[in-house]
Amino acid sequence: MLKIAIIGFGNAVMNYHLPYLEGREQIQVKTIYRREEDRVGDTERESYYPEIAFTTVLNDILHDPDIELIVVATHVDSHVEYAKLALEHGKHVLVEKPFASTSAEAKEIFELAERKHLIAMANQNRRYDGDFLTLKKVIESGKLGNIVEIQSHYDYFHPQYTPKGFGLLHGLAVHTIDQLISLYGEADRIDYDVRSLVAPGESDDYIDIDFRYGRMKATIKCSLLVKMEHPKFIIHGDRGSFVKFSSGHQSKNGAGPTSVSYDIEPETNWGTMSYVDEKGESHTENVPSEVTDYGMLYEKLLEAIRHHGEKPVKDHEILYVLDILHHGVEAAKKAR
């Protein structure tokens, strides 16, 4: 069994880590570390998880021989510090996105991990979103022919958002950028239209980034001013097209631990594919949705730890995504 400690106990831990680890017999969350100041007025949630030990002493996890993997789920400003501490104490480390503030910081972590013969990896769990897995299934089917265009959207309608600050790229677009990189790798060219619709030069609330792969263009779009629901994914190929609306996320409980469902989503939200086959006949069909399961990343990480397999998220992918985020913020700062 892989025993885990988690640093941090915020939204990501409660909704995107713990629910997907429940019932996985080979993985156990043994301890969660929280700073004492973070527990003030917020201890009730700890009672939701009686099987997990909570501590305010960092050494309790760093010096626990049972713990092999430490998950860093704090603000990005502390990712590097905690990741290095974990590695220096002989623990593998899984770090929430964004992995570090810069690719230079990330390289330091990877170099330390290599010296220690340990694994350091980013928690790019959205590679296991049901809608993205469905997209991959459609592309791999070959029914659309040669892909010429992909549109990926991650939008909200928050007209009252705080106008200043660069957070949308690192907070939301990082997911869809990583999904694309996991499919196609490094682009031949990237064109950035990153700016603010309300505070030019001071925010990144509008993101439209084009990735060119030969004749194919993939566009990552993210905005806080989209009122009507837009398809999550649109794909066009030289033999057909595919459209899929977002699968959404699990419902968060008002009180108590978040639970997740692994049921296939209703057919009303399946994607639609229309294509022409090799005989020239047209087809339109609904594509059954894959199931969201962020625990799959842990399963693959366990395989890498136990059997020296490949990490599901590669170092060079993490570095590339961090550089894209950096260039996007720089573009937003110059936009007027």
mmCIF file of N, CA, C and O in Angstrom, residues 130-206:
data_model
loop_
_atom_site.group_PDB
_atom_site.id
_atom_site.type_symbol
_atom_site.label_atom_id
_atom_site.label_comp_id
_atom_site.label_asym_id
_atom_site.label_seq_id
_atom_site.Cartn_x
_atom_site.Cartn_y
_atom_site.Cartn_z
ATOM 1 N N GLY A 130 -13.814 13.512 -17.734
ATOM 2 C CA GLY A 130 -14.588 12.678 -18.635
ATOM 3 C C GLY A 130 -14.737 13.278 -20.026
ATOM 4 O O GLY A 130 -14.651 12.568 -21.032
ATOM 5 N N ASP A 131 -14.952 14.599 -20.098
ATOM 6 C CA ASP A 131 -15.140 15.204 -21.422
ATOM 7 C C ASP A 131 -13.845 15.177 -22.234
ATOM 8 O O ASP A 131 -13.858 14.986 -23.455
ATOM 9 N N PHE A 132 -12.693 15.347 -21.551
ATOM 10 C CA PHE A 132 -11.419 15.290 -22.267
ATOM 11 C C PHE A 132 -11.099 13.860 -22.705
ATOM 12 O O PHE A 132 -10.606 13.639 -23.814
ATOM 13 N N LEU A 133 -11.397 12.880 -21.861
ATOM 14 C CA LEU A 133 -11.183 11.485 -22.247
ATOM 15 C C LEU A 133 -12.077 11.108 -23.430
ATOM 16 O O LEU A 133 -11.688 10.308 -24.296
ATOM 17 N N THR A 134 -13.270 11.697 -23.469
ATOM 18 C CA THR A 134 -14.162 11.467 -24.612
ATOM 19 C C THR A 134 -13.576 12.075 -25.879
ATOM 20 O O THR A 134 -13.618 11.471 -26.960
ATOM 21 N N LEU A 135 -13.024 13.293 -25.750
ATOM 22 C CA LEU A 135 -12.353 13.945 -26.878
ATOM 23 C C LEU A 135 -11.232 13.058 -27.421
ATOM 24 O O LEU A 135 -11.108 12.846 -28.635
ATOM 25 N N LYS A 136 -10.390 12.527 -26.534
ATOM 26 C CA LYS A 136 -9.291 11.658 -26.957
ATOM 27 C C LYS A 136 -9.825 10.421 -27.688
ATOM 28 O O LYS A 136 -9.262 9.995 -28.702
ATOM 29 N N LYS A 137 -10.908 9.856 -27.169
ATOM 30 C CA LYS A 137 -11.505 8.667 -27.789
ATOM 31 C C LYS A 137 -11.959 8.962 -29.214
ATOM 32 O O LYS A 137 -11.742 8.149 -30.124
ATOM 33 N N VAL A 138 -12.560 10.125 -29.411
ATOM 34 C CA VAL A 138 -13.031 10.506 -30.745
ATOM 35 C C VAL A 138 -11.857 10.686 -31.700
ATOM 36 O O VAL A 138 -11.875 10.204 -32.842
ATOM 37 N N ILE A 139 -10.815 11.408 -31.262
ATOM 38 C CA ILE A 139 -9.652 11.633 -32.117
ATOM 39 C C ILE A 139 -9.007 10.299 -32.495
ATOM 40 O O ILE A 139 -8.669 10.054 -33.660
ATOM 41 N N GLU A 140 -8.848 9.417 -31.493
ATOM 42 C CA GLU A 140 -8.185 8.137 -31.739
ATOM 43 C C GLU A 140 -9.012 7.207 -32.613
ATOM 44 O O GLU A 140 -8.453 6.286 -33.236
ATOM 45 N N SER A 141 -10.312 7.433 -32.697
ATOM 46 C CA SER A 141 -11.154 6.583 -33.552
ATOM 47 C C SER A 141 -10.833 6.767 -35.023
ATOM 48 O O SER A 141 -11.089 5.876 -35.841
ATOM 49 N N GLY A 142 -10.294 7.943 -35.382
ATOM 50 C CA GLY A 142 -9.951 8.218 -36.782
ATOM 51 C C GLY A 142 -11.131 8.589 -37.660
ATOM 52 O O GLY A 142 -10.952 8.887 -38.851
ATOM 53 N N LYS A 143 -12.329 8.602 -37.094
ATOM 54 C CA LYS A 143 -13.517 8.860 -37.911
ATOM 55 C C LYS A 143 -13.570 10.281 -38.451
ATOM 56 O O LYS A 143 -14.224 10.537 -39.470
ATOM 57 N N LEU A 144 -12.896 11.217 -37.797
ATOM 58 C CA LEU A 144 -12.903 12.607 -38.260
ATOM 59 C C LEU A 144 -11.808 12.875 -39.282
ATOM 60 O O LEU A 144 -11.703 13.989 -39.799
ATOM 61 N N GLY A 145 -10.998 11.866 -39.567
ATOM 62 C CA GLY A 145 -9.905 12.055 -40.529
ATOM 63 C C GLY A 145 -8.768 12.852 -39.918
ATOM 64 O O GLY A 145 -8.486 12.770 -38.724
ATOM 65 N N ASN A 146 -8.117 13.644 -40.749
ATOM 66 C CA ASN A 146 -7.037 14.503 -40.264
ATOM 67 C C ASN A 146 -7.629 15.698 -39.529
ATOM 68 O O ASN A 146 -8.426 16.446 -40.107
ATOM 69 N N ILE A 147 -7.251 15.879 -38.283
ATOM 70 C CA ILE A 147 -7.782 16.986 -37.487
ATOM 71 C C ILE A 147 -7.184 18.296 -37.982
ATOM 72 O O ILE A 147 -5.966 18.418 -38.133
ATOM 73 N N VAL A 148 -8.048 19.274 -38.229
ATOM 74 C CA VAL A 148 -7.572 20.575 -38.719
ATOM 75 C C VAL A 148 -7.796 21.695 -37.702
ATOM 76 O O VAL A 148 -7.136 22.731 -37.768
ATOM 77 N N GLU A 149 -8.739 21.478 -36.762
ATOM 78 C CA GLU A 149 -9.005 22.531 -35.778
ATOM 79 C C GLU A 149 -9.577 21.937 -34.498
ATOM 80 O O GLU A 149 -10.434 21.043 -34.544
ATOM 81 N N ILE A 150 -9.085 22.442 -33.362
ATOM 82 C CA ILE A 150 -9.649 22.102 -32.056
ATOM 83 C C ILE A 150 -9.897 23.397 -31.298
ATOM 84 O O ILE A 150 -9.036 24.271 -31.259
ATOM 85 N N GLN A 151 -11.079 23.515 -30.704
ATOM 86 C CA GLN A 151 -11.367 24.631 -29.809
ATOM 87 C C GLN A 151 -11.652 24.065 -28.419
ATOM 88 O O GLN A 151 -12.447 23.136 -28.266
ATOM 89 N N SER A 152 -10.993 24.629 -27.418
ATOM 90 C CA SER A 152 -11.176 24.194 -26.039
ATOM 91 C C SER A 152 -11.562 25.400 -25.195
ATOM 92 O O SER A 152 -10.828 26.394 -25.152
ATOM 93 N N HIS A 153 -12.698 25.318 -24.530
ATOM 94 C CA HIS A 153 -13.216 26.452 -23.757
ATOM 95 C C HIS A 153 -13.284 26.133 -22.267
ATOM 96 O O HIS A 153 -13.622 25.025 -21.873
ATOM 97 N N TYR A 154 -12.985 27.147 -21.477
ATOM 98 C CA TYR A 154 -13.138 27.050 -20.015
ATOM 99 C C TYR A 154 -13.616 28.424 -19.566
ATOM 100 O O TYR A 154 -12.827 29.291 -19.209
ATOM 101 N N ASP A 155 -14.931 28.628 -19.593
ATOM 102 C CA ASP A 155 -15.499 29.961 -19.409
ATOM 103 C C ASP A 155 -16.441 30.025 -18.210
ATOM 104 O O ASP A 155 -17.032 29.033 -17.792
ATOM 105 N N TYR A 156 -16.575 31.246 -17.687
ATOM 106 C CA TYR A 156 -17.528 31.548 -16.628
ATOM 107 C C TYR A 156 -18.155 32.911 -16.915
ATOM 108 O O TYR A 156 -17.695 33.661 -17.794
ATOM 109 N N PHE A 157 -19.187 33.225 -16.138
ATOM 110 C CA PHE A 157 -19.749 34.575 -16.205
ATOM 111 C C PHE A 157 -19.669 35.179 -14.809
ATOM 112 O O PHE A 157 -20.503 34.919 -13.938
ATOM 113 N N HIS A 158 -18.630 35.969 -14.582
ATOM 114 C CA HIS A 158 -18.408 36.636 -13.301
ATOM 115 C C HIS A 158 -18.147 38.122 -13.550
ATOM 116 O O HIS A 158 -17.020 38.594 -13.439
ATOM 117 N N PRO A 159 -19.191 38.871 -13.909
ATOM 118 C CA PRO A 159 -18.982 40.289 -14.233
ATOM 119 C C PRO A 159 -18.507 41.130 -13.061
ATOM 120 O O PRO A 159 -17.975 42.222 -13.261
ATOM 121 N N GLN A 160 -18.666 40.631 -11.837
ATOM 122 C CA GLN A 160 -18.246 41.394 -10.661
ATOM 123 C C GLN A 160 -16.892 40.939 -10.119
ATOM 124 O O GLN A 160 -16.548 41.255 -8.981
ATOM 125 N N TYR A 161 -16.124 40.208 -10.939
ATOM 126 C CA TYR A 161 -14.840 39.716 -10.452
ATOM 127 C C TYR A 161 -13.883 40.874 -10.177
ATOM 128 O O TYR A 161 -14.017 41.964 -10.721
ATOM 129 N N THR A 162 -12.899 40.616 -9.318
ATOM 130 C CA THR A 162 -11.875 41.611 -9.033
ATOM 131 C C THR A 162 -11.050 41.847 -10.292
ATOM 132 O O THR A 162 -10.442 40.914 -10.827
ATOM 133 N N PRO A 163 -11.021 43.068 -10.802
ATOM 134 C CA PRO A 163 -10.431 43.300 -12.116
ATOM 135 C C PRO A 163 -8.918 43.186 -12.181
ATOM 136 O O PRO A 163 -8.375 42.904 -13.249
ATOM 137 N N LYS A 164 -8.215 43.422 -11.077
ATOM 138 C CA LYS A 164 -6.755 43.441 -11.149
ATOM 139 C C LYS A 164 -6.159 42.129 -10.643
ATOM 140 O O LYS A 164 -6.683 41.509 -9.723
ATOM 141 N N GLY A 165 -5.049 41.736 -11.258
ATOM 142 C CA GLY A 165 -4.358 40.521 -10.852
ATOM 143 C C GLY A 165 -4.306 39.503 -11.961
ATOM 144 O O GLY A 165 -5.246 39.374 -12.754
ATOM 145 N N PHE A 166 -3.189 38.793 -12.036
ATOM 146 C CA PHE A 166 -2.984 37.804 -13.093
ATOM 147 C C PHE A 166 -3.168 36.410 -12.511
ATOM 148 O O PHE A 166 -2.248 35.829 -11.941
ATOM 149 N N GLY A 167 -4.382 35.878 -12.641
ATOM 150 C CA GLY A 167 -4.660 34.585 -12.035
ATOM 151 C C GLY A 167 -5.394 33.594 -12.908
ATOM 152 O O GLY A 167 -5.421 32.398 -12.615
ATOM 153 N N LEU A 168 -6.012 34.057 -14.008
ATOM 154 C CA LEU A 168 -6.841 33.159 -14.809
ATOM 155 C C LEU A 168 -6.000 32.124 -15.559
ATOM 156 O O LEU A 168 -6.386 30.963 -15.659
ATOM 157 N N LEU A 169 -4.867 32.540 -16.072
ATOM 158 C CA LEU A 169 -3.985 31.598 -16.766
ATOM 159 C C LEU A 169 -3.542 30.477 -15.831
ATOM 160 O O LEU A 169 -3.653 29.295 -16.156
ATOM 161 N N HIS A 170 -3.055 30.852 -14.654
ATOM 162 C CA HIS A 170 -2.530 29.865 -13.718
ATOM 163 C C HIS A 170 -3.642 29.081 -13.024
ATOM 164 O O HIS A 170 -3.432 27.941 -12.602
ATOM 165 N N GLY A 171 -4.817 29.673 -12.902
ATOM 166 C CA GLY A 171 -5.886 29.019 -12.176
ATOM 167 C C GLY A 171 -6.789 28.141 -13.014
ATOM 168 O O GLY A 171 -7.223 27.077 -12.566
ATOM 169 N N LEU A 172 -7.102 28.577 -14.243
ATOM 170 C CA LEU A 172 -8.032 27.825 -15.081
ATOM 171 C C LEU A 172 -7.401 27.339 -16.387
ATOM 172 O O LEU A 172 -7.452 26.154 -16.701
ATOM 173 N N ALA A 173 -6.817 28.254 -17.141
ATOM 174 C CA ALA A 173 -6.304 27.889 -18.459
ATOM 175 C C ALA A 173 -5.183 26.865 -18.391
ATOM 176 O O ALA A 173 -4.937 26.140 -19.358
ATOM 177 N N VAL A 174 -4.498 26.795 -17.249
ATOM 178 C CA VAL A 174 -3.427 25.800 -17.096
ATOM 179 C C VAL A 174 -3.954 24.396 -17.362
ATOM 180 O O VAL A 174 -3.230 23.541 -17.901
ATOM 181 N N HIS A 175 -5.215 24.136 -17.021
ATOM 182 C CA HIS A 175 -5.780 22.805 -17.236
ATOM 183 C C HIS A 175 -5.893 22.486 -18.729
ATOM 184 O O HIS A 175 -5.464 21.420 -19.190
ATOM 185 N N THR A 176 -6.512 23.396 -19.467
ATOM 186 C CA THR A 176 -6.761 23.122 -20.877
ATOM 187 C C THR A 176 -5.470 23.173 -21.696
ATOM 188 O O THR A 176 -5.337 22.456 -22.690
ATOM 189 N N ILE A 177 -4.529 24.030 -21.287
ATOM 190 C CA ILE A 177 -3.227 24.054 -21.952
ATOM 191 C C ILE A 177 -2.528 22.714 -21.759
ATOM 192 O O ILE A 177 -1.999 22.116 -22.710
ATOM 193 N N ASP A 178 -2.534 22.205 -20.536
ATOM 194 C CA ASP A 178 -1.885 20.915 -20.271
ATOM 195 C C ASP A 178 -2.574 19.788 -21.036
ATOM 196 O O ASP A 178 -1.904 18.876 -21.543
ATOM 197 N N GLN A 179 -3.897 19.809 -21.119
ATOM 198 C CA GLN A 179 -4.602 18.777 -21.880
ATOM 199 C C GLN A 179 -4.115 18.747 -23.327
ATOM 200 O O GLN A 179 -3.841 17.673 -23.883
ATOM 201 N N LEU A 180 -3.996 19.927 -23.916
ATOM 202 C CA LEU A 180 -3.536 20.002 -25.301
ATOM 203 C C LEU A 180 -2.109 19.483 -25.442
ATOM 204 O O LEU A 180 -1.808 18.700 -26.357
ATOM 205 N N ILE A 181 -1.235 19.897 -24.547
ATOM 206 C CA ILE A 181 0.166 19.468 -24.616
ATOM 207 C C ILE A 181 0.268 17.956 -24.445
ATOM 208 O O ILE A 181 1.111 17.302 -25.053
ATOM 209 N N SER A 182 -0.596 17.380 -23.611
ATOM 210 C CA SER A 182 -0.565 15.931 -23.421
ATOM 211 C C SER A 182 -0.942 15.194 -24.700
ATOM 212 O O SER A 182 -0.527 14.048 -24.909
ATOM 213 N N LEU A 183 -1.712 15.851 -25.580
ATOM 214 C CA LEU A 183 -2.123 15.247 -26.850
ATOM 215 C C LEU A 183 -1.092 15.437 -27.951
ATOM 216 O O LEU A 183 -0.755 14.487 -28.666
ATOM 217 N N TYR A 184 -0.591 16.659 -28.088
ATOM 218 C CA TYR A 184 0.200 17.001 -29.272
ATOM 219 C C TYR A 184 1.632 17.455 -28.979
ATOM 220 O O TYR A 184 2.413 17.658 -29.916
ATOM 221 N N GLY A 185 1.981 17.645 -27.724
ATOM 222 C CA GLY A 185 3.341 18.055 -27.412
ATOM 223 C C GLY A 185 3.589 19.521 -27.748
ATOM 224 O O GLY A 185 2.662 20.347 -27.783
ATOM 225 N N GLU A 186 4.844 19.860 -28.001
ATOM 226 C CA GLU A 186 5.219 21.249 -28.267
ATOM 227 C C GLU A 186 4.715 21.698 -29.632
ATOM 228 O O GLU A 186 4.785 20.960 -30.611
ATOM 229 N N ALA A 187 4.223 22.924 -29.657
ATOM 230 C CA ALA A 187 3.660 23.475 -30.893
ATOM 231 C C ALA A 187 4.751 24.046 -31.788
ATOM 232 O O ALA A 187 5.836 24.406 -31.337
ATOM 233 N N ASP A 188 4.436 24.135 -33.076
ATOM 234 C CA ASP A 188 5.346 24.784 -34.017
ATOM 235 C C ASP A 188 5.373 26.288 -33.789
ATOM 236 O O ASP A 188 6.397 26.948 -33.987
ATOM 237 N N ARG A 189 4.220 26.820 -33.370
ATOM 238 C CA ARG A 189 4.116 28.254 -33.119
ATOM 239 C C ARG A 189 2.963 28.513 -32.161
ATOM 240 O O ARG A 189 1.972 27.795 -32.170
ATOM 241 N N ILE A 190 3.106 29.536 -31.321
ATOM 242 C CA ILE A 190 2.038 29.917 -30.406
ATOM 243 C C ILE A 190 1.764 31.409 -30.567
ATOM 244 O O ILE A 190 2.692 32.224 -30.546
ATOM 245 N N ASP A 191 0.500 31.765 -30.732
ATOM 246 C CA ASP A 191 0.091 33.169 -30.831
ATOM 247 C C ASP A 191 -0.783 33.504 -29.623
ATOM 248 O O ASP A 191 -1.791 32.829 -29.378
ATOM 249 N N TYR A 192 -0.380 34.541 -28.892
ATOM 250 C CA TYR A 192 -1.050 34.896 -27.641
ATOM 251 C C TYR A 192 -1.963 36.116 -27.807
ATOM 252 O O TYR A 192 -1.529 37.168 -28.274
ATOM 253 N N ASP A 193 -3.231 35.943 -27.439
ATOM 254 C CA ASP A 193 -4.132 37.080 -27.243
ATOM 255 C C ASP A 193 -4.643 36.955 -25.812
ATOM 256 O O ASP A 193 -5.693 36.378 -25.541
ATOM 257 N N VAL A 194 -3.829 37.457 -24.878
ATOM 258 C CA VAL A 194 -4.158 37.398 -23.460
ATOM 259 C C VAL A 194 -4.244 38.826 -22.952
ATOM 260 O O VAL A 194 -3.292 39.591 -23.089
ATOM 261 N N ARG A 195 -5.380 39.195 -22.355
ATOM 262 C CA ARG A 195 -5.578 40.586 -21.951
ATOM 263 C C ARG A 195 -6.710 40.663 -20.944
ATOM 264 O O ARG A 195 -7.242 39.637 -20.531
ATOM 265 N N SER A 196 -7.054 41.877 -20.577
ATOM 266 C CA SER A 196 -8.178 42.103 -19.685
ATOM 267 C C SER A 196 -9.226 42.932 -20.401
ATOM 268 O O SER A 196 -8.900 43.901 -21.090
ATOM 269 N N LEU A 197 -10.478 42.565 -20.212
ATOM 270 C CA LEU A 197 -11.564 43.330 -20.814
ATOM 271 C C LEU A 197 -11.975 44.511 -19.952
ATOM 272 O O LEU A 197 -12.698 45.389 -20.414
ATOM 273 N N VAL A 198 -11.519 44.548 -18.689
ATOM 274 C CA VAL A 198 -11.922 45.633 -17.795
ATOM 275 C C VAL A 198 -10.744 46.385 -17.194
ATOM 276 O O VAL A 198 -10.893 47.517 -16.754
ATOM 277 N N ALA A 199 -9.571 45.756 -17.162
ATOM 278 C CA ALA A 199 -8.386 46.403 -16.580
ATOM 279 C C ALA A 199 -7.171 46.107 -17.452
ATOM 280 O O ALA A 199 -6.303 45.322 -17.073
ATOM 281 N N PRO A 200 -7.104 46.709 -18.636
ATOM 282 C CA PRO A 200 -6.004 46.421 -19.566
ATOM 283 C C PRO A 200 -4.630 46.591 -18.913
ATOM 284 O O PRO A 200 -4.375 47.569 -18.221
ATOM 285 N N GLY A 201 -3.776 45.603 -19.146
ATOM 286 C CA GLY A 201 -2.421 45.655 -18.619
ATOM 287 C C GLY A 201 -2.288 45.246 -17.167
ATOM 288 O O GLY A 201 -1.173 45.163 -16.643
ATOM 289 N N GLU A 202 -3.426 44.978 -16.505
ATOM 290 C CA GLU A 202 -3.389 44.672 -15.078
ATOM 291 C C GLU A 202 -4.051 43.349 -14.729
ATOM 292 O O GLU A 202 -4.125 42.978 -13.561
ATOM 293 N N SER A 203 -4.522 42.624 -15.734
ATOM 294 C CA SER A 203 -5.206 41.369 -15.462
ATOM 295 C C SER A 203 -5.166 40.485 -16.701
ATOM 296 O O SER A 203 -4.711 40.912 -17.783
ATOM 297 N N ASP A 204 -5.641 39.241 -16.548
ATOM 298 C CA ASP A 204 -5.650 38.293 -17.671
ATOM 299 C C ASP A 204 -6.998 37.582 -17.745
ATOM 300 O O ASP A 204 -7.066 36.354 -17.848
ATOM 301 N N ASP A 205 -8.091 38.362 -17.700
ATOM 302 C CA ASP A 205 -9.417 37.760 -17.651
ATOM 303 C C ASP A 205 -9.930 37.299 -19.004
ATOM 304 O O ASP A 205 -11.006 36.731 -19.101
ATOM 305 N N TYR A 206 -9.166 37.534 -20.064
ATOM 306 C CA TYR A 206 -9.554 37.052 -21.404
ATOM 307 C C TYR A 206 -8.350 36.349 -22.030
ATOM 308 O O TYR A 206 -7.273 36.940 -22.174
#
